Each structure stands twice: as C-alpha cells, then as structure tokens.
Amino acid sequence: MRLTRYFLPVLKETPSEAQIVSHRLMLRAGMIKQASAGIYSWLPLGYKVLRNVERIVHEEQQRAGHIPMLMPTLQSADLWRESGRYDAYGPEMLRIRDRHERDLLYGPTNEEMITDIFRSHVSSYRDLPMTLYHIQWKFRDEIRPRFGVMRGREFLMKDGYNFDVDYESAIHAYNRHMVSYLRTYERMGLQAIPMRADSGPIGGDDTHEFLVLADTGESEVFYDAAITDLKFGDRKVDYDNRDECAEIVKEWTTPYARTDETHDEAIFNQVPEERRRTSRGIEVGQIFYFGTKYSEPMGATVVNREGQHVPVHMGSHGIGVSRLLGAIIEASHDDNGIIWPEGVTPFHCGIVNLKQGDAEADRACEQLYDALTAKGLEPLYDDREERAGAKFATMDLIGLPWRITVGPRGLKNGVVELTSRKTGESEELSPEVAVARVAEIYGK
RNA sequence: CGGGGCGUAGCGCAGCCUGGUAGCGCGUCGGUUUUGGGUACCGAAGGUCGUGAGUUCGAAUCUCGCCGCCCCGACCA
C-alpha cells in the first residue's frame, strides 16, 4: 500500500478523551474513531489489525477441531425468557422492540441461541462431541464505557460452545479450549495467563480467565512467577488426545495464578516469597464448563448409548477480539507509539523514502515494494512529500515491526537501512538482502 | 446510578468571573525552502461558540431546560 493512496488519519496531538495509552495510541494512529460512548468505527489501519487478530482466532479454533458459524446480533427475547435470563440479565442488555411490538435484544452472548440450534438438529450421542463457535459483535450497555476498545459497549468477541454427552468429554472440551487459547495468545505476541476465576453471571462450575499483565488492567492478580516462564512454543498437539490436553492444562494451572475474586492468601503464601507476584491484568478470554445449566431448562437432550434421554453437557468459551487490540498495545508500545507483534501487524514492513522525488530513491523504493509484494508480503510505502522526520514519526506511531529506509546517501553505497521498531537497531544492507531478511522473518 | 468536570475552526486550547459580535498553536490549502527524526518563512481558507428558551439596546460570556462527552466511585468481557 502506498501511503498517499491510503486513509491513515494520524493525529499529532492526543485527543483529550483518551486516558490510557492504548486508547491514545489507537486514536493517534488513526485506527479507530469513536462513534458514540463505547462504540467505535474501525478505520482502515485498525480494521486490518482487527482482522488479523480474528484470523488467528479462527485458525486456532479450527486447528482444535471447532466449527465456525455465524449467529445474528439481534435475538428474540423469547429464547431468553426460556432460560430465565431475560429478567436476570438486567439493564446491561440492550432491549429493542420491532414494528410488531416484538421484544428483541442485541445479544450480549449466545448460549440460548446456540442451545436452540442444537436442540433443533441434534438428538444422538453419535453426533457428539461438537464445538461450534462464531466471531460476532456483541453489545453490553455498560454504565460507564471507558478505555477505548478495552471496555466498549459494542465489542467483537469469539464465543464457542461445546456439546458433550458426559462430564469427562466436556472436561476434555474445556481442556482443549485452554490449550488452543494458549496457542492463540502466544501467536499474537501476548502472554496471557490462565487464572482460576469466578463464574459470574454466566454461571458454572469450572472457569479460568486469561489475563495479560498490564498496569492498566482492571483486575488485581496474584501469581507465582514460575508461570511466566512457561512458553507454548512450537509444540505439536493432538487435540483429540484427552491425556495430552489434560497434561498441558495441568502444567499451566499448577503454579498459583488467581484474580482477586478467587485469591486465597493462605495458598498464595505457600509460594516461595521471591516468586510471589501481585500485578494487574487485562482479561482477554474466559472458558467455562457449566454442565446442564442451559440444556436442562431448554430441553437440549441427546439419546445416549443406553437409549436414555440426557441433557447435554456444555461449556462456553470467549475471546475478546476487539479488546485484544487494546491489550496488545498496552503490552507492546513505547514513547513513540505502538510496537506491533509480527503476528498481528497491519503491514509487514514500512518503506520510508527519505527524498521523495529523487529519481534514484523513488526507483529503489518502487523496486523494494515490488520485490516485497512478490514474496507475498504487504509493505506500507510512505511516498508522501514529507520530511524524513515526519515519516519516521508516523512509522514509529503506527508501529510496523520493520522499516526499510531508503535515501540518496545510502544508495550511493548500494545500501538501504533495515530497522527494528522494537529494538531500534539498524543494519545497512543491499536492497536484495533486506527483502530476503524481511521475508525470512515472516517465514515467506 | 452517586459525585465532579467539559462542550468555542479538523485536533489541542484561550476568551466567560467583570456582556459590546471570536483568538492562539497544530493541522489543511497555495507558494518559497531540498531538507537523514514532526524544518523555516510568506499567504489563504475554515467557526449558526452543543442545543432550545429567557434576561438585555446587545449574549461565547448571565439564568433555566435539554443533548452529548470525559473523570472518580459502584459495575463489567
């Protein structure tokens, strides 16, 4: 993409409404624009990152054998009356009435709807286990939205629902989700720690929240430093293997890690003092096993091997997709702007032409652009008639992990400069080698 | 929902107390500057002062209502 043909409304000054760094940077980098309290438009740059995060979630869900689908944002109130949550949910649920005076609601979650779909079409244990998920906009009418996309009213969320014939199978689904979530967050360059949590209004027996450590987090968290040393890495997982998934879950849930809701001082004090940590965390996902909480009242049963009708065991599993952008920025930025992890970056690298209009520099940039594109990479070429300083400042602000700087001085010696946004380290390389290096970084 | 604050040019703000018809910086547009970390200079455009009513000869300024937004708290993925 050429910057002169793109829409990137960066702000030099910080809008006064933004309090925390991720919100400020998302506004300044031209990623989002507030449409109303807690509701945002996703401008091109923000949209690209949102789609990247979404793509990773899709890939990892499907790797775990979960099936994508899409449910609507608007739901009939009747379903919610059936589960009893229409009254229980309270004013956070946005209620709407259509022209026929029918009660609708903008879905804050989809347990009722998915249960309805399930009971309409599935009746035998032979069809189980099954996990369906979707990534869809949700609405919760927070009393006080804040922190940009970290706590908006409208938000994009992946929610998945498992259906299993018995407890053991459902627990495997729970474990499978935990493993897939660990992979998902790590691919986004995040360390998200699973913490034993409170089940909240959704209800349930077993639940973990995934938290990204950050000063601006809304939850106070207590953990054993040992857990931050765990890395998922390239390990291959057979998601159908119950023991293997259970083993990984055990590994990640053994060190103490809890939010303030479930924190137990007595147990925490058994952690060696030098490893005890107290911090704040941003919740970016949660997994629940809730058994037959919805299947029972809504009549979602299957016939088991013995020929009996039994309510299915369910769980639900969420990832806050739009919120993750805020969390990633909170965890990865500096004074000059965002530092995107390579897994989610909106463009693979930037090309800065220091002297737009200089025949040599222009040609070198075009060649770099074509060569990178031919490798399957997406560069952002700053071809504006701007001073070098302005171009550098823009690149730093929008956080592309790699920058290739092209100027007449370097070209005289046959080199361009490849700079890491994260470390600031630069290397002078021939254009060909620079392209090869970037391609190698992204495995292209 | 309780408490506090804000709304004046695209963005950040001053002016309001003490009424006299709107200003600064950045950005934008047109030039000059040829420039390796937001360059400098010249010129220009851009505002029903959130909105409605009231007081007044006269309201951005005073009074009241409404709308929107932000902050602290309670709540929350």
Coordinates of C-alpha atoms in Angstrom, one line a residue, chain A:
Chain A
M1 CA 0.0 0.0 0.0
R2 CA 1.2 3.5 -0.9
L3 CA 0.5 5.9 1.9
T4 CA -0.6 8.6 -0.5
R5 CA -3.4 6.3 -1.6
Y6 CA -4.3 5.1 1.9
F7 CA -6.5 6.5 4.5
L8 CA -4.4 7.0 7.6
P9 CA -5.6 10.0 9.6
V10 CA -2.8 10.2 12.2
L11 CA -3.1 12.8 15.0
K12 CA -0.1 14.7 16.2
E13 CA -1.9 15.7 19.4
T14 CA -3.6 13.4 21.8
P15 CA -7.4 13.8 21.9
S16 CA -8.4 14.8 25.5
E17 CA -10.9 12.0 25.9
A18 CA -8.2 9.2 26.0
Q19 CA -6.8 8.3 29.3
I20 CA -4.8 5.1 28.8
V21 CA -2.0 4.5 26.4
S22 CA -3.7 2.0 24.1
H23 CA -6.7 4.3 23.7
R24 CA -4.5 7.3 23.0
L25 CA -2.3 5.4 20.5
M26 CA -5.3 3.9 18.7
L27 CA -6.7 7.3 18.2
R28 CA -3.4 8.9 17.2
A29 CA -2.5 6.1 14.8
G30 CA -5.8 6.6 13.0
M31 CA -7.1 3.1 13.9
I32 CA -10.5 4.0 15.4
K33 CA -12.9 6.8 15.8
Q34 CA -15.4 7.0 18.5
A35 CA -19.0 7.0 17.1
S36 CA -20.6 7.3 20.5
A37 CA -19.8 6.3 24.1
G38 CA -18.2 2.9 23.9
I39 CA -18.9 2.4 20.2
Y40 CA -16.2 2.8 17.6
S41 CA -15.6 2.9 13.9
W42 CA -12.7 0.8 12.8
L43 CA -10.6 2.9 10.4
P44 CA -8.5 1.1 7.8
L45 CA -5.4 0.5 9.9
G46 CA -7.4 -0.6 12.9
Y47 CA -9.6 -2.8 10.8
K48 CA -6.5 -4.6 9.4
V49 CA -5.3 -5.5 12.8
L50 CA -8.7 -6.5 14.0
R51 CA -9.0 -8.9 11.0
N52 CA -5.5 -10.3 11.8
V53 CA -6.5 -11.0 15.3
E54 CA -9.7 -12.5 14.1
R55 CA -7.8 -14.7 11.6
I56 CA -5.5 -16.1 14.2
V57 CA -8.5 -16.9 16.4
H58 CA -10.2 -18.7 13.5
E59 CA -7.1 -20.6 12.6
E60 CA -6.5 -21.8 16.1
Q61 CA -10.1 -22.7 16.7
Q62 CA -10.3 -24.8 13.6
R63 CA -7.0 -26.4 14.4
A64 CA -8.6 -27.6 17.6
G65 CA -11.5 -29.0 15.6
H66 CA -14.1 -26.4 16.4
I67 CA -16.6 -25.5 13.8
P68 CA -17.1 -21.9 12.6
M69 CA -20.6 -20.5 12.0
L70 CA -22.4 -17.1 12.5
M71 CA -25.3 -16.2 14.6
P72 CA -27.2 -12.9 14.4
T73 CA -26.6 -9.9 16.6
L74 CA -30.3 -9.4 17.2
Q75 CA -32.1 -12.1 19.2
S76 CA -35.7 -12.8 20.1
A77 CA -36.5 -12.2 23.8
D78 CA -38.5 -15.4 23.8
L79 CA -35.4 -17.6 23.9
W80 CA -34.1 -15.6 26.8
R81 CA -37.3 -15.9 28.7
E82 CA -37.0 -19.6 28.3
S83 CA -33.6 -19.7 30.0
G84 CA -34.8 -17.2 32.6
R85 CA -32.1 -14.7 31.7
Y86 CA -34.3 -12.1 30.1
D87 CA -35.2 -10.9 33.5
A88 CA -32.0 -11.9 35.2
Y89 CA -29.6 -10.1 32.9
G90 CA -30.6 -6.5 33.9
P91 CA -30.1 -3.2 32.2
E92 CA -26.8 -4.2 30.6
M93 CA -28.8 -5.9 28.0
L94 CA -30.0 -3.6 25.2
R95 CA -33.6 -4.3 24.6
I96 CA -35.3 -3.3 21.3
R97 CA -38.8 -3.5 20.1
D98 CA -39.7 -4.0 16.4
R99 CA -42.6 -2.6 14.5
H100 CA -44.8 -5.5 15.5
E101 CA -44.1 -4.8 19.1
R102 CA -42.0 -7.9 19.5
D103 CA -39.3 -7.8 22.1
L104 CA -35.8 -8.2 20.7
L105 CA -32.4 -7.8 22.2
Y106 CA -28.9 -7.0 20.9
G107 CA -27.1 -10.2 22.0
P108 CA -24.6 -9.9 24.8
T109 CA -23.8 -13.6 24.3
N110 CA -25.3 -16.5 22.6
E111 CA -25.9 -19.5 24.9
E112 CA -29.6 -19.5 24.4
M113 CA -29.4 -19.3 20.6
I114 CA -26.8 -22.0 20.2
T115 CA -28.7 -24.2 22.5
D116 CA -31.8 -23.7 20.4
I117 CA -29.9 -24.6 17.3
F118 CA -28.5 -27.6 18.9
R119 CA -31.8 -29.0 20.2
S120 CA -33.5 -28.5 16.8
H121 CA -31.0 -30.6 15.0
V122 CA -29.0 -32.9 17.2
S123 CA -30.6 -35.8 19.1
S124 CA -28.0 -38.6 19.3
Y125 CA -24.8 -39.0 21.2
R126 CA -23.3 -40.2 17.9
D127 CA -23.2 -36.6 16.8
L128 CA -21.1 -35.6 19.8
P129 CA -18.8 -34.2 20.8
M130 CA -19.3 -31.0 18.9
T131 CA -18.0 -27.5 19.4
L132 CA -19.5 -24.6 17.4
Y133 CA -18.2 -21.1 17.6
H134 CA -18.6 -17.7 15.9
I135 CA -17.0 -14.3 15.9
Q136 CA -19.7 -11.7 16.2
W137 CA -20.4 -8.2 17.5
K138 CA -21.9 -8.1 20.9
F139 CA -23.4 -5.3 22.9
R140 CA -23.4 -4.8 26.6
D141 CA -24.8 -1.5 27.8
E142 CA -22.1 -0.7 30.3
I143 CA -22.9 2.0 32.7
R144 CA -19.7 3.6 32.1
P145 CA -17.7 2.6 29.0
R146 CA -14.0 3.7 29.0
F147 CA -10.5 2.9 27.9
G148 CA -11.4 2.8 24.2
V149 CA -11.9 -0.6 22.8
M150 CA -10.9 -2.2 26.1
R151 CA -14.2 -1.6 27.6
G152 CA -16.6 -0.5 24.9
R153 CA -20.3 -1.3 24.8
E154 CA -20.1 -2.8 21.3
F155 CA -17.3 -5.3 21.0
L156 CA -16.2 -8.2 18.8
M157 CA -16.0 -11.5 20.5
K158 CA -15.3 -15.1 19.7
D159 CA -17.7 -17.3 21.6
G160 CA -17.7 -21.0 21.3
Y161 CA -20.0 -23.6 22.8
N162 CA -19.2 -27.3 23.3
F163 CA -21.7 -30.1 23.5
D164 CA -20.7 -33.3 25.1
V165 CA -22.5 -36.4 26.2
D166 CA -20.9 -36.6 29.6
Y167 CA -18.8 -34.8 32.1
E168 CA -15.5 -36.4 31.1
S169 CA -16.0 -35.5 27.5
A170 CA -17.0 -31.9 28.4
I171 CA -13.9 -31.5 30.6
H172 CA -11.8 -32.6 27.6
A173 CA -13.5 -29.8 25.6
Y174 CA -12.6 -27.4 28.4
N175 CA -9.0 -28.5 28.3
R176 CA -8.9 -28.4 24.5
H177 CA -10.1 -24.8 24.7
M178 CA -7.4 -23.9 27.2
V179 CA -4.7 -25.3 25.0
S180 CA -6.0 -23.6 21.9
Y181 CA -6.2 -20.3 23.8
L182 CA -2.6 -20.6 25.0
R183 CA -1.5 -21.0 21.4
T184 CA -3.8 -18.2 20.2
Y185 CA -2.5 -15.6 22.5
E186 CA 1.1 -16.6 22.0
R187 CA 0.7 -16.2 18.3
M188 CA -0.4 -12.6 18.9
G189 CA 2.8 -11.9 20.8
L190 CA 1.0 -11.9 24.1
Q191 CA 1.5 -13.7 27.3
A192 CA -2.0 -14.5 28.7
I193 CA -2.0 -16.4 31.9
P194 CA -4.9 -18.7 32.7
M195 CA -6.2 -17.8 36.2
R196 CA -8.8 -19.5 38.3
A197 CA -11.7 -17.2 38.3
D198 CA -15.2 -16.5 39.4
S199 CA -18.0 -17.8 37.2
G200 CA -20.0 -14.5 37.3
P201 CA -23.5 -14.1 35.8
I202 CA -23.0 -16.8 33.2
G203 CA -22.7 -19.4 35.9
G204 CA -20.7 -22.5 36.0
D205 CA -18.6 -24.9 37.9
D206 CA -15.2 -24.6 36.5
T207 CA -13.7 -21.5 34.9
H208 CA -10.5 -19.8 34.0
E209 CA -9.8 -16.3 32.8
F210 CA -6.9 -15.4 30.6
L211 CA -5.1 -12.3 31.7
V212 CA -2.5 -10.2 30.1
L213 CA -0.3 -8.5 32.7
A214 CA -0.5 -4.7 32.4
D215 CA -0.6 -1.8 34.8
T216 CA -3.9 -0.6 33.3
G217 CA -5.6 -3.9 33.8
E218 CA -9.0 -3.9 35.6
S219 CA -8.3 -6.9 37.8
E220 CA -5.8 -7.4 40.5
V221 CA -3.9 -10.6 40.1
F222 CA -1.7 -12.8 42.2
Y223 CA 0.6 -15.4 40.7
D224 CA 3.7 -17.5 41.0
A225 CA 6.4 -16.1 38.8
A226 CA 7.1 -19.6 37.6
I227 CA 4.1 -19.4 35.3
T228 CA 5.5 -16.5 33.3
D229 CA 8.4 -18.8 32.3
L230 CA 6.1 -21.2 30.6
K231 CA 6.1 -21.0 26.8
F232 CA 3.9 -22.9 24.4
G233 CA 6.3 -22.6 21.5
D234 CA 6.1 -25.0 18.5
R235 CA 4.8 -28.0 20.4
K236 CA 2.6 -30.2 18.4
V237 CA -0.8 -31.0 19.9
D238 CA -3.2 -33.8 19.2
Y239 CA -6.4 -32.1 20.2
D240 CA -8.2 -35.5 20.3
N241 CA -5.9 -36.9 22.8
R242 CA -7.5 -36.3 26.2
D243 CA -4.4 -37.2 28.3
E244 CA -2.2 -34.9 26.3
C245 CA -4.5 -31.9 26.6
A246 CA -5.1 -32.6 30.3
E247 CA -1.3 -32.8 30.8
I248 CA -0.8 -29.3 29.2
V249 CA -3.6 -27.9 31.2
K250 CA -2.1 -29.3 34.4
E251 CA 1.2 -27.8 33.5
W252 CA -0.3 -24.3 33.1
T253 CA -2.7 -24.5 36.1
T254 CA -0.3 -25.8 38.7
P255 CA 1.6 -22.6 39.5
Y256 CA -0.6 -20.3 41.6
A257 CA -2.4 -17.8 39.5
R258 CA -5.7 -16.2 40.6
T259 CA -7.6 -13.0 40.3
D260 CA -8.7 -11.1 43.4
E261 CA -12.1 -12.8 43.1
T262 CA -10.7 -16.2 44.0
H263 CA -7.5 -15.2 45.6
D264 CA -6.6 -17.3 48.7
E265 CA -3.9 -15.7 50.8
A266 CA -3.2 -19.0 52.7
I267 CA -2.4 -20.9 49.5
F268 CA -0.6 -18.0 48.0
N269 CA 1.7 -17.8 51.0
Q270 CA 2.9 -21.3 50.2
V271 CA 4.6 -20.0 47.0
P272 CA 8.2 -19.1 47.8
E273 CA 8.3 -15.4 48.7
E274 CA 10.7 -14.5 45.9
R275 CA 8.3 -15.8 43.3
R276 CA 5.2 -14.2 44.6
R277 CA 3.9 -11.5 42.4
T278 CA 1.0 -9.1 42.6
S279 CA 0.0 -7.2 39.5
R280 CA -2.8 -6.0 37.4
G281 CA -4.2 -7.8 34.4
I282 CA -6.5 -7.3 31.4
E283 CA -8.9 -10.1 30.8
V284 CA -8.8 -11.2 27.2
G285 CA -10.7 -14.5 27.4
Q286 CA -12.6 -16.9 29.6
I287 CA -13.5 -20.5 29.5
F288 CA -16.4 -22.1 31.4
Y289 CA -17.8 -25.5 32.0
F290 CA -21.3 -25.2 33.1
G291 CA -22.8 -28.6 32.6
T292 CA -26.5 -28.7 32.0
K293 CA -27.4 -25.1 33.1
Y294 CA -28.9 -24.3 29.7
S295 CA -29.6 -27.7 28.2
E296 CA -31.8 -28.7 31.1
P297 CA -34.3 -25.8 31.1
M298 CA -34.2 -25.6 27.3
G299 CA -34.6 -29.3 26.7
A300 CA -31.4 -29.8 24.8
T301 CA -31.1 -33.6 25.2
V302 CA -29.5 -36.4 23.3
V303 CA -30.1 -40.1 23.5
N304 CA -27.1 -41.8 25.0
R305 CA -25.6 -45.2 24.3
E306 CA -28.0 -46.7 26.8
G307 CA -31.0 -45.2 25.0
Q308 CA -31.8 -42.7 27.7
H309 CA -32.5 -39.0 27.0
V310 CA -29.9 -37.0 28.8
P311 CA -29.3 -33.2 28.8
V312 CA -26.0 -32.4 27.1
H313 CA -23.0 -31.1 29.0
M314 CA -22.0 -27.7 27.8
G315 CA -19.4 -25.1 28.2
S316 CA -18.8 -21.7 26.7
H317 CA -15.5 -20.1 25.8
G318 CA -14.9 -16.5 24.9
I319 CA -12.1 -14.4 23.5
G320 CA -12.4 -10.6 23.5
V321 CA -11.3 -10.0 19.9
S322 CA -11.6 -6.2 19.8
R323 CA -10.4 -5.8 23.3
L324 CA -7.3 -7.7 22.4
L325 CA -6.1 -4.8 20.3
G326 CA -6.0 -2.7 23.3
A327 CA -4.4 -5.4 25.4
I328 CA -1.7 -5.9 22.8
I329 CA -0.9 -2.2 22.7
E330 CA -0.8 -1.9 26.4
A331 CA 1.7 -4.7 26.5
S332 CA 3.7 -3.5 23.5
H333 CA 4.5 0.2 23.0
D334 CA 7.0 2.9 23.8
D335 CA 7.0 6.7 24.0
N336 CA 6.9 7.0 20.2
G337 CA 4.0 4.7 19.6
I338 CA 2.8 1.2 19.0
I339 CA 5.1 -1.8 18.5
W340 CA 3.1 -4.5 16.7
P341 CA 4.0 -8.1 17.3
E342 CA 4.7 -9.6 13.9
G343 CA 1.7 -11.9 14.1
V344 CA -0.9 -9.1 14.0
T345 CA 0.9 -6.2 12.4
P346 CA -1.2 -4.3 9.8
F347 CA 1.7 -4.2 7.3
H348 CA 4.7 -6.4 7.4
C349 CA 7.2 -3.5 7.0
G350 CA 7.3 0.1 6.1
I351 CA 9.3 1.7 3.4
V352 CA 10.5 5.2 4.1
N353 CA 11.6 7.2 1.1
L354 CA 13.8 10.0 2.6
K355 CA 13.8 12.0 -0.5
Q356 CA 10.6 11.8 -2.4
G357 CA 11.1 13.0 -6.0
D358 CA 14.7 11.9 -6.2
A359 CA 14.9 9.6 -9.2
E360 CA 17.2 7.1 -7.6
A361 CA 15.4 7.0 -4.3
D362 CA 12.0 6.7 -5.9
R363 CA 13.1 3.9 -8.2
A364 CA 14.8 2.0 -5.3
C365 CA 11.6 2.3 -3.3
E366 CA 9.4 1.0 -6.1
Q367 CA 11.7 -1.9 -6.6
L368 CA 11.7 -2.8 -2.9
Y369 CA 7.9 -2.5 -2.9
D370 CA 7.6 -4.9 -5.9
A371 CA 10.1 -7.3 -4.5
L372 CA 8.4 -7.5 -1.1
T373 CA 5.0 -7.9 -2.7
A374 CA 6.3 -10.6 -4.9
K375 CA 7.3 -12.5 -1.8
G376 CA 3.8 -12.3 -0.5
L377 CA 4.5 -9.5 1.9
E378 CA 2.5 -6.4 2.4
P379 CA 4.6 -3.3 2.8
L380 CA 3.4 0.2 3.5
Y381 CA 5.4 2.7 1.4
D382 CA 5.5 6.2 2.7
D383 CA 5.6 8.1 -0.6
R384 CA 4.4 11.4 0.8
E385 CA 6.2 14.6 0.1
E386 CA 7.2 14.9 3.7
R387 CA 10.4 15.5 5.6
A388 CA 12.2 12.4 6.9
G389 CA 11.3 13.3 10.4
A390 CA 7.6 13.3 9.8
K391 CA 7.9 9.9 8.0
F392 CA 9.8 8.3 10.8
A393 CA 7.4 9.7 13.4
T394 CA 4.4 8.2 11.5
M395 CA 6.1 4.9 11.1
D396 CA 7.0 4.7 14.8
L397 CA 3.5 5.8 15.8
I398 CA 1.7 3.1 13.8
G399 CA 4.2 0.5 15.0
L400 CA 5.2 -1.6 12.0
P401 CA 7.8 -4.0 13.3
W402 CA 10.3 -3.4 10.5
R403 CA 11.2 -0.3 8.5
I404 CA 13.3 -0.1 5.4
T405 CA 14.8 3.4 5.0
V406 CA 15.9 4.5 1.5
G407 CA 17.8 7.6 0.8
P408 CA 20.3 9.0 -1.7
R409 CA 23.2 8.8 0.7
G410 CA 22.8 5.1 1.3
L411 CA 22.0 4.3 -2.3
K412 CA 25.4 5.8 -3.3
N413 CA 26.9 2.9 -1.4
G414 CA 24.3 0.4 -2.7
V415 CA 22.6 0.1 0.7
V416 CA 19.3 0.7 2.4
E417 CA 18.7 0.5 6.2
L418 CA 16.6 -2.2 7.9
T419 CA 15.4 -1.1 11.3
S420 CA 13.6 -3.0 14.1
R421 CA 10.9 -1.0 15.6
K422 CA 11.2 -2.9 18.9
T423 CA 15.0 -2.6 19.4
G424 CA 15.7 0.4 17.2
E425 CA 18.7 -1.5 15.8
S426 CA 19.6 -0.8 12.2
E427 CA 21.5 -2.7 9.6
E428 CA 22.8 -1.4 6.3
L429 CA 22.0 -4.0 3.6
S430 CA 21.7 -4.2 -0.1
P431 CA 18.0 -3.9 -1.1
E432 CA 18.0 -7.6 -2.2
V433 CA 19.3 -8.8 1.2
A434 CA 16.9 -6.5 3.0
V435 CA 14.0 -8.1 1.2
A436 CA 15.3 -11.6 1.8
R437 CA 15.7 -10.7 5.5
V438 CA 12.1 -9.5 5.9
A439 CA 10.8 -12.5 4.0
E440 CA 12.7 -14.7 6.3
I441 CA 11.4 -13.0 9.4
Y442 CA 7.8 -13.7 8.3
G443 CA 8.6 -17.2 7.0
K444 CA 7.8 -16.2 3.4

